[in-house]
Short mmCIF file of C-alpha atoms in Angstrom, two decimals:
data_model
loop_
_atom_site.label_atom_id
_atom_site.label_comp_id
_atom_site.label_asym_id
_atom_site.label_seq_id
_atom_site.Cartn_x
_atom_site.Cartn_y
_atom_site.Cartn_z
CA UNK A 1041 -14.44 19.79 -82.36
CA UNK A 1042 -15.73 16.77 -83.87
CA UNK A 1043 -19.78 17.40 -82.72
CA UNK A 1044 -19.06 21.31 -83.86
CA UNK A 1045 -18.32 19.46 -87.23
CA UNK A 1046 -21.22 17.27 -87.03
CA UNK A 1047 -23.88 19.56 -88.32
CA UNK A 1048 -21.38 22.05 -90.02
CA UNK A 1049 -22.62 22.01 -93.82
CA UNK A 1050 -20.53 24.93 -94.73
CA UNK A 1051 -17.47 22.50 -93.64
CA UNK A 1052 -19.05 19.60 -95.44
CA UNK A 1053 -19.68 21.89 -98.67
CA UNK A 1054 -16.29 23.89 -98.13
CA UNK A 1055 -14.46 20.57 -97.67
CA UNK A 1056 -16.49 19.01 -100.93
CA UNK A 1057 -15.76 22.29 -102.98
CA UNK A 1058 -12.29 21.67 -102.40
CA UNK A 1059 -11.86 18.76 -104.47
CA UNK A 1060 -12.63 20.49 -107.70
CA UNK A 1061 -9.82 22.43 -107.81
CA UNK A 1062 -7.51 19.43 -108.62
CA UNK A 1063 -9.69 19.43 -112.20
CA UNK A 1064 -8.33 22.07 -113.70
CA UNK A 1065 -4.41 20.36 -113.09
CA UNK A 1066 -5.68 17.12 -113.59
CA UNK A 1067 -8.59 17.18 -116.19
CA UNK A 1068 -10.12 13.41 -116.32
CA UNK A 1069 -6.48 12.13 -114.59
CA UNK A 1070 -8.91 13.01 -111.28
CA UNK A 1071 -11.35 10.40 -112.42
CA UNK A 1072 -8.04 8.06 -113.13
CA UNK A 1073 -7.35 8.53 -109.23
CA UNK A 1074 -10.32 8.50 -108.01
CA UNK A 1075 -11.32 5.54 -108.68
CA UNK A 1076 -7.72 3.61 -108.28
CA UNK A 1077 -7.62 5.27 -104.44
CA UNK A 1078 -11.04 4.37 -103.94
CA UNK A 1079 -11.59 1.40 -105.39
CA UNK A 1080 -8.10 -0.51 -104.94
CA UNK A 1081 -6.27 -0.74 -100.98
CA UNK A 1082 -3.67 -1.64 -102.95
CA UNK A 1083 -3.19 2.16 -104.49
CA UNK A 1084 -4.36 3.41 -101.13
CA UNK A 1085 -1.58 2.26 -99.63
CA UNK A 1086 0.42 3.53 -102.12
CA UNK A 1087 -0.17 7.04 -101.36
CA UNK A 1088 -0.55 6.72 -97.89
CA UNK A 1089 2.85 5.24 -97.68
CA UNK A 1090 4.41 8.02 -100.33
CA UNK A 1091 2.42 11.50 -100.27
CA UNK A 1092 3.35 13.82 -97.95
CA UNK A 1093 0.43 15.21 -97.11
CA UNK A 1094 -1.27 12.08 -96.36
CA UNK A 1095 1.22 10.99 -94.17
CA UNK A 1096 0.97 14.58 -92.23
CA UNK A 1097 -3.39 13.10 -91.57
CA UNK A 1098 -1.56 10.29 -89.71
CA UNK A 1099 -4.38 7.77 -90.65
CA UNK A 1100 -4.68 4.09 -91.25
CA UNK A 1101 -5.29 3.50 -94.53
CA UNK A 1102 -7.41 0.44 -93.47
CA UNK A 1103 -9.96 3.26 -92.67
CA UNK A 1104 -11.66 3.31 -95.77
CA UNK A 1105 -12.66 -0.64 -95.55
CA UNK A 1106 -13.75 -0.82 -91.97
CA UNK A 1107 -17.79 -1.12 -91.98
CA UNK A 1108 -20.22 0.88 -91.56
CA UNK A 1109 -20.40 2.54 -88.02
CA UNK A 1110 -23.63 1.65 -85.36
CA UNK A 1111 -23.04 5.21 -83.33
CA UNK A 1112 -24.60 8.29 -86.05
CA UNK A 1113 -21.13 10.92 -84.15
CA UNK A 1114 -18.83 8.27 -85.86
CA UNK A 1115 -20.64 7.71 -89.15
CA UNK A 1116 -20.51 11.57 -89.92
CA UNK A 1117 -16.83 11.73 -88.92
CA UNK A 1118 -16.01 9.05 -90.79
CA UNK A 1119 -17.69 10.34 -93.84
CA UNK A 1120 -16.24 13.78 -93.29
CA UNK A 1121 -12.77 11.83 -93.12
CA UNK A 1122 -13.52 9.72 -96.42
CA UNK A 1123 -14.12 12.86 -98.14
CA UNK A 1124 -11.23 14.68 -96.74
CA UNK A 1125 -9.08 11.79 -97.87
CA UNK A 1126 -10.27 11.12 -100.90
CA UNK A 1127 -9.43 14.81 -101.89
CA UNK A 1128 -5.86 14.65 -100.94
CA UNK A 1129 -5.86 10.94 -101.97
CA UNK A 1130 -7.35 10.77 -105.80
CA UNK A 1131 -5.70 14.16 -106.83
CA UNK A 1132 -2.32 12.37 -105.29
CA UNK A 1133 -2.87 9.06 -107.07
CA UNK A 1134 -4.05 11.08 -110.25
CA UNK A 1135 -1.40 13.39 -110.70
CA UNK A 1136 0.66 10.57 -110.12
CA UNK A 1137 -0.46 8.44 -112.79
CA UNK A 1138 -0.51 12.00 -114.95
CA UNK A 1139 3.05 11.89 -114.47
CA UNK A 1140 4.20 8.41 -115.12
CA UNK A 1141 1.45 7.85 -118.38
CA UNK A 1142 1.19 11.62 -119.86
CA UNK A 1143 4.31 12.78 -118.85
CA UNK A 1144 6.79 10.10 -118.97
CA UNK A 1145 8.21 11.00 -115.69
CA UNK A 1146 10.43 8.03 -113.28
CA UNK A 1147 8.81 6.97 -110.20
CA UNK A 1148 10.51 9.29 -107.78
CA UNK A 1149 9.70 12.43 -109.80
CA UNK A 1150 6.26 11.17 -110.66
CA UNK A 1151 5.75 11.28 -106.46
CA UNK A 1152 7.24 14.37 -106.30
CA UNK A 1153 5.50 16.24 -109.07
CA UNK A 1154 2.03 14.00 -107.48
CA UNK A 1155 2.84 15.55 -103.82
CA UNK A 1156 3.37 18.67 -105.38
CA UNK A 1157 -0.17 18.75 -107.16
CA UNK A 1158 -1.91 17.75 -104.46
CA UNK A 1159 0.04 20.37 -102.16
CA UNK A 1160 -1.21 22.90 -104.44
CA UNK A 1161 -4.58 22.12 -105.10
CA UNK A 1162 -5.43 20.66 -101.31
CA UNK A 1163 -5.57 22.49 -98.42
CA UNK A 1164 -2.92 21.77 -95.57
CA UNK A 1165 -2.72 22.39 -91.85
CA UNK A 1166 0.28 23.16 -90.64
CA UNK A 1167 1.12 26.80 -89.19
CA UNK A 1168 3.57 27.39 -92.47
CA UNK A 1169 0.33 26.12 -95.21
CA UNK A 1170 -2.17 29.26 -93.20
CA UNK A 1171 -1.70 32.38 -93.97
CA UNK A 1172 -1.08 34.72 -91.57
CA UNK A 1173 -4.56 35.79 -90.51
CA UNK A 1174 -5.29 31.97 -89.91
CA UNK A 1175 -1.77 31.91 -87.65
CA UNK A 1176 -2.81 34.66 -85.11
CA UNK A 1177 -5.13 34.14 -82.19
CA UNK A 1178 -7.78 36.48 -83.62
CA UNK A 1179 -7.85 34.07 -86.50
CA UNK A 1180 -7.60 30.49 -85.10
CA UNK A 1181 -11.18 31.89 -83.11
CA UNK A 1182 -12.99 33.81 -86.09
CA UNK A 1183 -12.29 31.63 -89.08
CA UNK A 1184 -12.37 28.26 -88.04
CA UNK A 1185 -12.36 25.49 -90.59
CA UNK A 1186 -11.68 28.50 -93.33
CA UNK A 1187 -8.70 26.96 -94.86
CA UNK A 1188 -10.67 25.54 -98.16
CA UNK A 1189 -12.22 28.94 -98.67
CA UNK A 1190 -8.95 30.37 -98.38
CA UNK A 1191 -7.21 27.85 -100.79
CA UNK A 1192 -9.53 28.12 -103.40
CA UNK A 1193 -9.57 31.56 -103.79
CA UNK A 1194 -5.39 31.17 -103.54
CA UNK A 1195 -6.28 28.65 -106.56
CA UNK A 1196 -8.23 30.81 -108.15
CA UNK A 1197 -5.71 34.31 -107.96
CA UNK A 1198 -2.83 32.89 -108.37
CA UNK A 1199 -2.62 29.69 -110.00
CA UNK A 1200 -5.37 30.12 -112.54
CA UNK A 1201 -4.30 33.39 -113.09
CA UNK A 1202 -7.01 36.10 -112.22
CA UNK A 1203 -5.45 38.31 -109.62
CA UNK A 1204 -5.75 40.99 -111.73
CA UNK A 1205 -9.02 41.06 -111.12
CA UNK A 1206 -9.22 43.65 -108.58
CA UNK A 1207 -7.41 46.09 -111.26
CA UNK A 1208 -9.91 44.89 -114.01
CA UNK A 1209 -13.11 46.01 -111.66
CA UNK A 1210 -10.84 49.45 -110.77
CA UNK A 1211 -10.81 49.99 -114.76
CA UNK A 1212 -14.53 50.44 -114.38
CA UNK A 1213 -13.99 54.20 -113.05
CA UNK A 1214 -11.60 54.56 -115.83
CA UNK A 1215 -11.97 56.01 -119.34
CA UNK A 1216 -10.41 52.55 -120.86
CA UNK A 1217 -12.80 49.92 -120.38
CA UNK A 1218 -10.93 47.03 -123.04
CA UNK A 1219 -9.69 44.88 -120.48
CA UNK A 1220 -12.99 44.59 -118.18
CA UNK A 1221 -13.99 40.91 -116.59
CA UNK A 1222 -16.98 39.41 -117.57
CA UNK A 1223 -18.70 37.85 -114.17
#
């Protein structure tokens, strides 16, 4: 799987893409994380040891300060894992801060509510986070490695709030044509 991954730009772009969904919960709180998970161990440890999501990746969060790799395989994984990482990690560290600054939230609900955010916006593995198609055998062989395009369009239906889209584009054939979207 990893070599399949090696050359993959759609995963590296799909898996990039990703990230930017945590703006539109987050606004410049993103920035806030990013740069706390990346640049501090101290607040990568931090959500290592409390989101759940990172915890599910089972990695060491010494990962991100071991040097740079001789073998060109583990250099690409590695930066395929700093960027998958980094997604859950900033938007959980951001949201967090979010929480405790913005929001006045305690601790334990600032982790909760961060968890949550990054749940929603980041795109998890486990047979209950797929939908159905990505559950059955058909799926696991045809859309590999599909589950940011799926979350993003999720994102973008539910929690932004255009799945009515597919009734505005049917109000084209219709006679009332007020409540149209603008591509």
């Amino acid at each position: 799987a990893r070599s399949a991954l090696v050359g993959n730009i759609n995963f590296w772009t799909m898996n990039l893409s990703n990230f930017a969904t945590s703006y539109p919960e987050l606004g410049n709180w993103l920035n806030v994380g990013m740069s706390k998970f990346l640049g501090d161990k101290g607040w990568r440890e931090f959500a290592f040891q409390n989101s759940k999501m990172l915890k599910a990746r089972a990695v060491d969060p010494d990962f991100l300060d071991q040097p740079i790799h001789t073998k060109l395989e583990e250099a690409v994984s590695s930066v395929t894992n700093i960027i998958e990482y980094n997604n859950i990690g900033s938007t959980f560290v951001g949201a967090y801060m979010k929480a405790i600054d913005e929001l006045g939230f305690s601790q334990d609900k600032a982790i909760e509510y961060a968890d949550s955010i990054a749940r929603k916006t980041q795109v998890g593995y486990k047979a209950y986070e797929v939908n159905a198609w990505m559950r059955s055998n058909a799926g696991k062989l045809f859309s590999q490695f599909q589950n940011w395009s799926f979350n993003a369009m999720n994102y973008i239906l539910y929690d932004i709030g255009t799945a009515n889209i597919p009734e505005d584009l049917a109000s084209i054939l219709k006679e009332n044509k007020t409540n149209r979207t603008r591509w």
